[in-house]
Amino acid sequence: MGRVSVAVGDRMLPGPHGDLRVRVYEPAADAERVAGLVWAHGGAFMRGDLDMLEADWVARSLADAGVVVVSVDYQLAPLSDPVEPWPGPDRQPTGVRFPVASEEVSFVHGWAQDAGLGVAAASWSLGGASAGGNLAAGASLRLRDAGGPPPRSVLLAYPVAHFQLPPPSVELAGKMTQDWRDPDALASMNANYLGHDGPPTSPYAFPGGQDLRGLPPTFVLNADQDALRSSGEAYAAELAAAGVDVLLVREDGTLHGHLNHPETPGAVRSIARIITWLTAEGLVGTSHEAPQDRTETEAAAR
């Protein structure tokens, strides 16, 4: 598809935890709207904003291809200490913990389906990068259990799917020194998000290791030299074992957060893959059988 003018506008929604800002990216009025995506940026649950490239560049690129994108300005957890210097724009966290951001992402998906944005309710996908990938994956689990209209698909870029980082393969272990993440840093980040050091009590906090039956088709896009790749790979395997249609791709030569670097070949390739996933007719599978008895999952979530 050729490039079209993208219309960008902020909206304030009455979210489940107060005012919730979203940024809507729409193709030109005369352009075909082929799909919709609710998107959550990364930032270790405590950083990031709608202006970072992982949010804005990704959304503009997809809107150029006919995808309406709703980027979620979810509330952030408190800053932990110490934290890595953060590149580019940022905003102050509101200091909330789980489940606030997760529930906000779920809420926006439902809002987008009925918002009159020119995309059929059944054509909206749900996605995110890094911590935003966690929020999207957890939201997909919550939406499944709520019994409402599911996302068309789930798109996860280098997600934080597990509370504890799965052991890396020998191949990945030889590359992880090129990335700043390590298991201790991830454990600290996750504890900060939850507000305690122990394991999560809700299946929606970290979907890895949960009952994943009946989830929508899922695309997991991992970075090659990223310690979190072990989580993305393990989550994709869990999805497949649960009977979920899943596509797993490792973007060669990339580091964690490569969607923040649109000047790199890996980021350009990843955007092309994402566009294909969201827009190509007949590529995405279908949602299959959901658990018949959700009593245990729902009880754990309370």
GROMACS .gro file of C-alpha atoms in nm:
model
  302
    1MET     CA    1   0.000   0.000   0.000
    2GLY     CA    2   0.114   0.357  -0.065
    3ARG     CA    3   0.160   0.602   0.218
    4VAL     CA    4  -0.140   0.814   0.317
    5SER     CA    5  -0.188   1.112   0.544
    6VAL     CA    6  -0.234   1.006   0.905
    7ALA     CA    7  -0.473   1.191   1.135
    8VAL     CA    8  -0.361   1.193   1.499
    9GLY     CA    9  -0.569   1.306   1.795
   10ASP     CA   10  -0.582   1.258   2.171
   11ARG     CA   11  -0.899   1.159   2.354
   12MET     CA   12  -0.974   1.142   2.726
   13LEU     CA   13  -1.176   0.837   2.826
   14PRO     CA   14  -1.358   0.762   3.152
   15GLY     CA   15  -1.131   0.470   3.236
   16PRO     CA   16  -1.177   0.210   3.511
   17HIS     CA   17  -0.931   0.401   3.733
   18GLY     CA   18  -1.006   0.761   3.639
   19ASP     CA   19  -0.936   0.969   3.332
   20LEU     CA   20  -0.745   0.772   3.072
   21ARG     CA   21  -0.580   0.932   2.769
   22VAL     CA   22  -0.548   0.753   2.439
   23ARG     CA   23  -0.399   0.871   2.110
   24VAL     CA   24  -0.585   0.766   1.797
   25TYR     CA   25  -0.401   0.727   1.465
   26GLU     CA   26  -0.629   0.712   1.162
   27PRO     CA   27  -0.553   0.679   0.791
   28ALA     CA   28  -0.676   0.953   0.559
   29ALA     CA   29  -1.054   0.983   0.532
   30ASP     CA   30  -1.056   0.832   0.182
   31ALA     CA   31  -0.819   0.546   0.268
   32GLU     CA   32  -0.935   0.192   0.338
   33ARG     CA   33  -0.929   0.097   0.705
   34VAL     CA   34  -0.825  -0.264   0.701
   35ALA     CA   35  -0.776  -0.339   1.071
   36GLY     CA   36  -0.755  -0.190   1.418
   37LEU     CA   37  -0.497  -0.226   1.695
   38VAL     CA   38  -0.499  -0.122   2.059
   39TRP     CA   39  -0.129  -0.073   2.142
   40ALA     CA   40   0.062  -0.043   2.472
   41HIS     CA   41   0.419   0.091   2.476
   42GLY     CA   42   0.694  -0.051   2.696
   43GLY     CA   43   0.902   0.105   2.970
   44ALA     CA   44   0.943  -0.149   3.253
   45PHE     CA   45   0.590  -0.065   3.377
   46MET     CA   46   0.725   0.263   3.520
   47ARG     CA   47   0.846   0.465   3.219
   48GLY     CA   48   0.752   0.555   2.865
   49ASP     CA   49   0.481   0.767   2.705
   50LEU     CA   50   0.283   0.818   2.386
   51ASP     CA   51   0.562   1.019   2.225
   52MET     CA   52   0.832   0.752   2.247
   53LEU     CA   53   0.912   0.594   1.912
   54GLU     CA   54   0.793   0.252   2.023
   55ALA     CA   55   0.451   0.414   2.057
   56ASP     CA   56   0.439   0.696   1.802
   57TRP     CA   57   0.656   0.562   1.518
   58VAL     CA   58   0.494   0.220   1.539
   59ALA     CA   59   0.144   0.369   1.535
   60ARG     CA   60   0.215   0.607   1.246
   61SER     CA   61   0.373   0.329   1.042
   62LEU     CA   62   0.072   0.106   1.090
   63ALA     CA   63  -0.175   0.386   1.016
   64ASP     CA   64   0.014   0.449   0.691
   65ALA     CA   65  -0.078   0.091   0.600
   66GLY     CA   66  -0.448   0.132   0.679
   67VAL     CA   67  -0.449   0.018   1.043
   68VAL     CA   68  -0.634   0.238   1.292
   69VAL     CA   69  -0.421   0.244   1.609
   70VAL     CA   70  -0.532   0.341   1.959
   71SER     CA   71  -0.221   0.397   2.172
   72VAL     CA   72  -0.287   0.373   2.546
   73ASP     CA   73  -0.141   0.621   2.796
   74TYR     CA   74  -0.179   0.374   3.083
   75GLN     CA   75  -0.082   0.471   3.436
   76LEU     CA   76   0.274   0.390   3.544
   77ALA     CA   77   0.417   0.214   3.847
   78PRO     CA   78   0.653   0.405   4.080
   79LEU     CA   79   1.013   0.449   3.969
   80SER     CA   80   1.236   0.186   4.123
   81ASP     CA   81   1.589   0.266   4.234
   82PRO     CA   82   1.827   0.247   4.061
   83VAL     CA   83   1.689   0.275   3.707
   84GLU     CA   84   1.865   0.282   3.374
   85PRO     CA   85   1.881   0.626   3.209
   86TRP     CA   86   1.584   0.652   2.974
   87PRO     CA   87   1.623   0.778   2.616
   88GLY     CA   88   1.382   1.029   2.472
   89PRO     CA   89   1.051   1.161   2.603
   90ASP     CA   90   0.913   1.048   2.935
   91ARG     CA   91   0.646   1.136   3.187
   92GLN     CA   92   0.614   1.106   3.560
   93PRO     CA   93   0.459   0.786   3.694
   94THR     CA   94   0.137   0.802   3.892
   95GLY     CA   95   0.269   0.535   4.126
   96VAL     CA   96  -0.001   0.273   4.072
   97ARG     CA   97   0.050  -0.103   4.089
   98PHE     CA   98  -0.111  -0.402   3.924
   99PRO     CA   99  -0.393  -0.435   3.816
  100VAL     CA  100  -0.446  -0.069   3.718
  101ALA     CA  101  -0.255  -0.055   3.388
  102SER     CA  102  -0.368  -0.405   3.290
  103GLU     CA  103  -0.733  -0.316   3.343
  104GLU     CA  104  -0.689   0.009   3.153
  105VAL     CA  105  -0.562  -0.176   2.846
  106SER     CA  106  -0.855  -0.420   2.865
  107PHE     CA  107  -1.095  -0.127   2.892
  108VAL     CA  108  -0.953   0.051   2.587
  109HIS     CA  109  -0.990  -0.259   2.373
  110GLY     CA  110  -1.361  -0.269   2.452
  111TRP     CA  111  -1.391   0.104   2.391
  112ALA     CA  112  -1.219   0.081   2.052
  113GLN     CA  113  -1.458  -0.188   1.930
  114ASP     CA  114  -1.753   0.050   1.978
  115ALA     CA  115  -1.586   0.386   1.912
  116GLY     CA  116  -1.698   0.432   1.553
  117LEU     CA  117  -1.346   0.442   1.412
  118GLY     CA  118  -1.437   0.270   1.086
  119VAL     CA  119  -1.313  -0.075   1.186
  120ALA     CA  120  -1.548  -0.365   1.258
  121ALA     CA  121  -1.546  -0.485   1.619
  122ALA     CA  122  -1.418  -0.827   1.508
  123SER     CA  123  -1.119  -0.669   1.330
  124TRP     CA  124  -0.954  -0.515   1.638
  125SER     CA  125  -0.632  -0.671   1.765
  126LEU     CA  126  -0.456  -0.607   2.093
  127GLY     CA  127  -0.082  -0.564   2.131
  128GLY     CA  128   0.214  -0.415   2.309
  129ALA     CA  129   0.590  -0.411   2.345
  130SER     CA  130   0.798  -0.527   2.644
  131ALA     CA  131   0.598  -0.434   2.956
  132GLY     CA  132   0.319  -0.329   2.720
  133GLY     CA  133   0.332  -0.682   2.579
  134ASN     CA  134   0.268  -0.811   2.929
  135LEU     CA  135  -0.033  -0.580   2.960
  136ALA     CA  136  -0.172  -0.691   2.625
  137ALA     CA  137  -0.122  -1.061   2.698
  138GLY     CA  138  -0.278  -1.030   3.043
  139ALA     CA  139  -0.568  -0.831   2.897
  140SER     CA  140  -0.631  -1.104   2.640
  141LEU     CA  141  -0.664  -1.354   2.925
  142ARG     CA  142  -0.902  -1.124   3.114
  143LEU     CA  143  -1.116  -1.063   2.805
  144ARG     CA  144  -1.137  -1.437   2.741
  145ASP     CA  145  -1.262  -1.503   3.093
  146ALA     CA  146  -1.510  -1.214   3.077
  147GLY     CA  147  -1.677  -1.387   2.783
  148GLY     CA  148  -1.699  -1.072   2.569
  149PRO     CA  149  -1.590  -1.024   2.209
  150PRO     CA  150  -1.225  -1.136   2.189
  151PRO     CA  151  -0.949  -0.950   2.006
  152ARG     CA  152  -0.900  -1.058   1.647
  153SER     CA  153  -0.541  -1.137   1.739
  154VAL     CA  154  -0.272  -1.054   1.993
  155LEU     CA  155   0.059  -0.894   1.893
  156LEU     CA  156   0.348  -0.914   2.140
  157ALA     CA  157   0.686  -0.753   2.077
  158TYR     CA  158   0.964  -0.880   2.309
  159PRO     CA  159   0.708  -0.929   2.591
  160VAL     CA  160   0.752  -0.969   2.966
  161ALA     CA  161   0.532  -1.278   2.984
  162HIS     CA  162   0.665  -1.446   3.300
  163PHE     CA  163   0.714  -1.339   3.660
  164GLN     CA  164   1.047  -1.525   3.665
  165LEU     CA  165   1.261  -1.526   3.352
  166PRO     CA  166   1.280  -1.876   3.200
  167PRO     CA  167   1.635  -2.011   3.158
  168PRO     CA  168   1.789  -1.908   2.827
  169SER     CA  169   1.907  -2.152   2.565
  170VAL     CA  170   2.281  -2.197   2.518
  171GLU     CA  171   2.256  -1.995   2.198
  172LEU     CA  172   2.076  -1.705   2.368
  173ALA     CA  173   2.300  -1.710   2.674
  174GLY     CA  174   2.595  -1.625   2.455
  175LYS     CA  175   2.422  -1.307   2.336
  176MET     CA  176   2.263  -1.171   2.651
  177THR     CA  177   2.567  -0.965   2.754
  178GLN     CA  178   2.485  -0.735   2.463
  179ASP     CA  179   2.164  -0.632   2.637
  180TRP     CA  180   2.129  -0.457   2.974
  181ARG     CA  181   1.859  -0.691   3.103
  182ASP     CA  182   1.930  -0.980   3.339
  183PRO     CA  183   1.716  -1.202   3.567
  184ASP     CA  184   1.781  -0.988   3.875
  185ALA     CA  185   1.681  -0.670   3.696
  186LEU     CA  186   1.365  -0.837   3.567
  187ALA     CA  187   1.276  -0.967   3.915
  188SER     CA  188   1.314  -0.619   4.059
  189MET     CA  189   1.103  -0.467   3.782
  190ASN     CA  190   0.826  -0.722   3.826
  191ALA     CA  191   0.820  -0.682   4.204
  192ASN     CA  192   0.795  -0.307   4.160
  193TYR     CA  193   0.498  -0.353   3.928
  194LEU     CA  194   0.322  -0.588   4.169
  195GLY     CA  195   0.415  -0.393   4.482
  196HIS     CA  196   0.560  -0.696   4.662
  197ASP     CA  197   0.840  -0.951   4.626
  198GLY     CA  198   0.630  -1.264   4.622
  199PRO     CA  199   0.473  -1.432   4.321
  200PRO     CA  200   0.160  -1.281   4.164
  201THR     CA  201  -0.178  -1.386   4.296
  202SER     CA  202  -0.366  -1.310   3.974
  203PRO     CA  203  -0.323  -1.499   3.646
  204TYR     CA  204  -0.360  -1.169   3.461
  205ALA     CA  205  -0.042  -1.019   3.607
  206PHE     CA  206   0.195  -1.251   3.421
  207PRO     CA  207   0.019  -1.479   3.171
  208GLY     CA  208   0.315  -1.715   3.127
  209GLY     CA  209   0.240  -2.047   3.293
  210GLN     CA  210  -0.136  -1.986   3.308
  211ASP     CA  211  -0.422  -2.167   3.134
  212LEU     CA  212  -0.397  -2.021   2.783
  213ARG     CA  213  -0.667  -2.224   2.609
  214GLY     CA  214  -0.903  -2.028   2.390
  215LEU     CA  215  -0.683  -1.721   2.346
  216PRO     CA  216  -0.683  -1.542   2.009
  217PRO     CA  217  -0.414  -1.613   1.748
  218THR     CA  218  -0.091  -1.459   1.874
  219PHE     CA  219   0.220  -1.320   1.706
  220VAL     CA  220   0.528  -1.313   1.930
  221LEU     CA  221   0.809  -1.099   1.788
  222ASN     CA  222   1.134  -1.140   1.980
  223ALA     CA  223   1.461  -0.948   1.966
  224ASP     CA  224   1.762  -1.163   1.882
  225GLN     CA  225   2.005  -1.054   2.157
  226ASP     CA  226   1.748  -0.993   2.430
  227ALA     CA  227   1.741  -1.179   2.762
  228LEU     CA  228   1.361  -1.147   2.751
  229ARG     CA  229   1.363  -1.363   2.442
  230SER     CA  230   1.351  -1.664   2.673
  231SER     CA  231   1.015  -1.541   2.803
  232GLY     CA  232   0.874  -1.476   2.457
  233GLU     CA  233   0.987  -1.815   2.333
  234ALA     CA  234   0.850  -1.996   2.637
  235TYR     CA  235   0.518  -1.813   2.611
  236ALA     CA  236   0.484  -1.903   2.243
  237ALA     CA  237   0.548  -2.268   2.329
  238GLU     CA  238   0.286  -2.253   2.605
  239LEU     CA  239   0.035  -2.102   2.364
  240ALA     CA  240   0.099  -2.377   2.108
  241ALA     CA  241   0.065  -2.646   2.376
  242ALA     CA  242  -0.270  -2.492   2.473
  243GLY     CA  243  -0.395  -2.520   2.115
  244VAL     CA  244  -0.362  -2.152   2.031
  245ASP     CA  245  -0.256  -2.052   1.680
  246VAL     CA  246   0.081  -1.881   1.724
  247LEU     CA  247   0.352  -1.724   1.508
  248LEU     CA  248   0.699  -1.688   1.662
  249VAL     CA  249   0.970  -1.476   1.496
  250ARG     CA  250   1.319  -1.382   1.616
  251GLU     CA  251   1.432  -1.058   1.453
  252ASP     CA  252   1.794  -1.120   1.365
  253GLY     CA  253   2.060  -0.883   1.499
  254THR     CA  254   1.828  -0.681   1.723
  255LEU     CA  255   1.838  -0.575   2.088
  256HIS     CA  256   1.553  -0.536   2.331
  257GLY     CA  257   1.342  -0.233   2.242
  258HIS     CA  258   1.449  -0.220   1.878
  259LEU     CA  259   1.115  -0.065   1.780
  260ASN     CA  260   1.250   0.250   1.946
  261HIS     CA  261   1.514   0.265   1.670
  262PRO     CA  262   1.336   0.308   1.336
  263GLU     CA  263   1.667   0.384   1.165
  264THR     CA  264   1.776   0.021   1.204
  265PRO     CA  265   1.704  -0.256   0.951
  266GLY     CA  266   1.563  -0.480   1.224
  267ALA     CA  267   1.298  -0.227   1.320
  268VAL     CA  268   1.199  -0.178   0.956
  269ARG     CA  269   1.167  -0.553   0.909
  270SER     CA  270   0.963  -0.588   1.226
  271ILE     CA  271   0.717  -0.318   1.119
  272ALA     CA  272   0.673  -0.494   0.784
  273ARG     CA  273   0.603  -0.822   0.966
  274ILE     CA  274   0.351  -0.654   1.197
  275ILE     CA  275   0.169  -0.490   0.906
  276THR     CA  276   0.149  -0.824   0.727
  277TRP     CA  277   0.013  -0.994   1.039
  278LEU     CA  278  -0.257  -0.731   1.087
  279THR     CA  279  -0.360  -0.676   0.725
  280ALA     CA  280  -0.290  -0.986   0.515
  281GLU     CA  281  -0.607  -1.172   0.433
  282GLY     CA  282  -0.611  -1.532   0.550
  283LEU     CA  283  -0.285  -1.520   0.748
  284VAL     CA  284  -0.420  -1.505   1.104
  285GLY     CA  285  -0.582  -1.818   1.244
  286THR     CA  286  -0.885  -1.832   1.469
  287SER     CA  287  -0.972  -1.858   1.837
  288HIS     CA  288  -1.030  -2.219   1.936
  289GLU     CA  289  -1.181  -2.385   2.241
  290ALA     CA  290  -1.179  -2.186   2.563
  291PRO     CA  291  -1.176  -2.358   2.903
  292GLN     CA  292  -1.520  -2.489   2.987
  293ASP     CA  293  -1.478  -2.425   3.358
  294ARG     CA  294  -1.317  -2.091   3.445
  295THR     CA  295  -1.390  -2.113   3.817
  296GLU     CA  296  -1.027  -2.155   3.922
  297THR     CA  297  -0.899  -1.878   3.695
  298GLU     CA  298  -1.166  -1.634   3.802
  299ALA     CA  299  -1.114  -1.716   4.171
  300ALA     CA  300  -0.739  -1.658   4.140
  301ALA     CA  301  -0.801  -1.323   3.976
  302ARG     CA  302  -1.007  -1.190   4.262
   0.00000   0.00000   0.00000
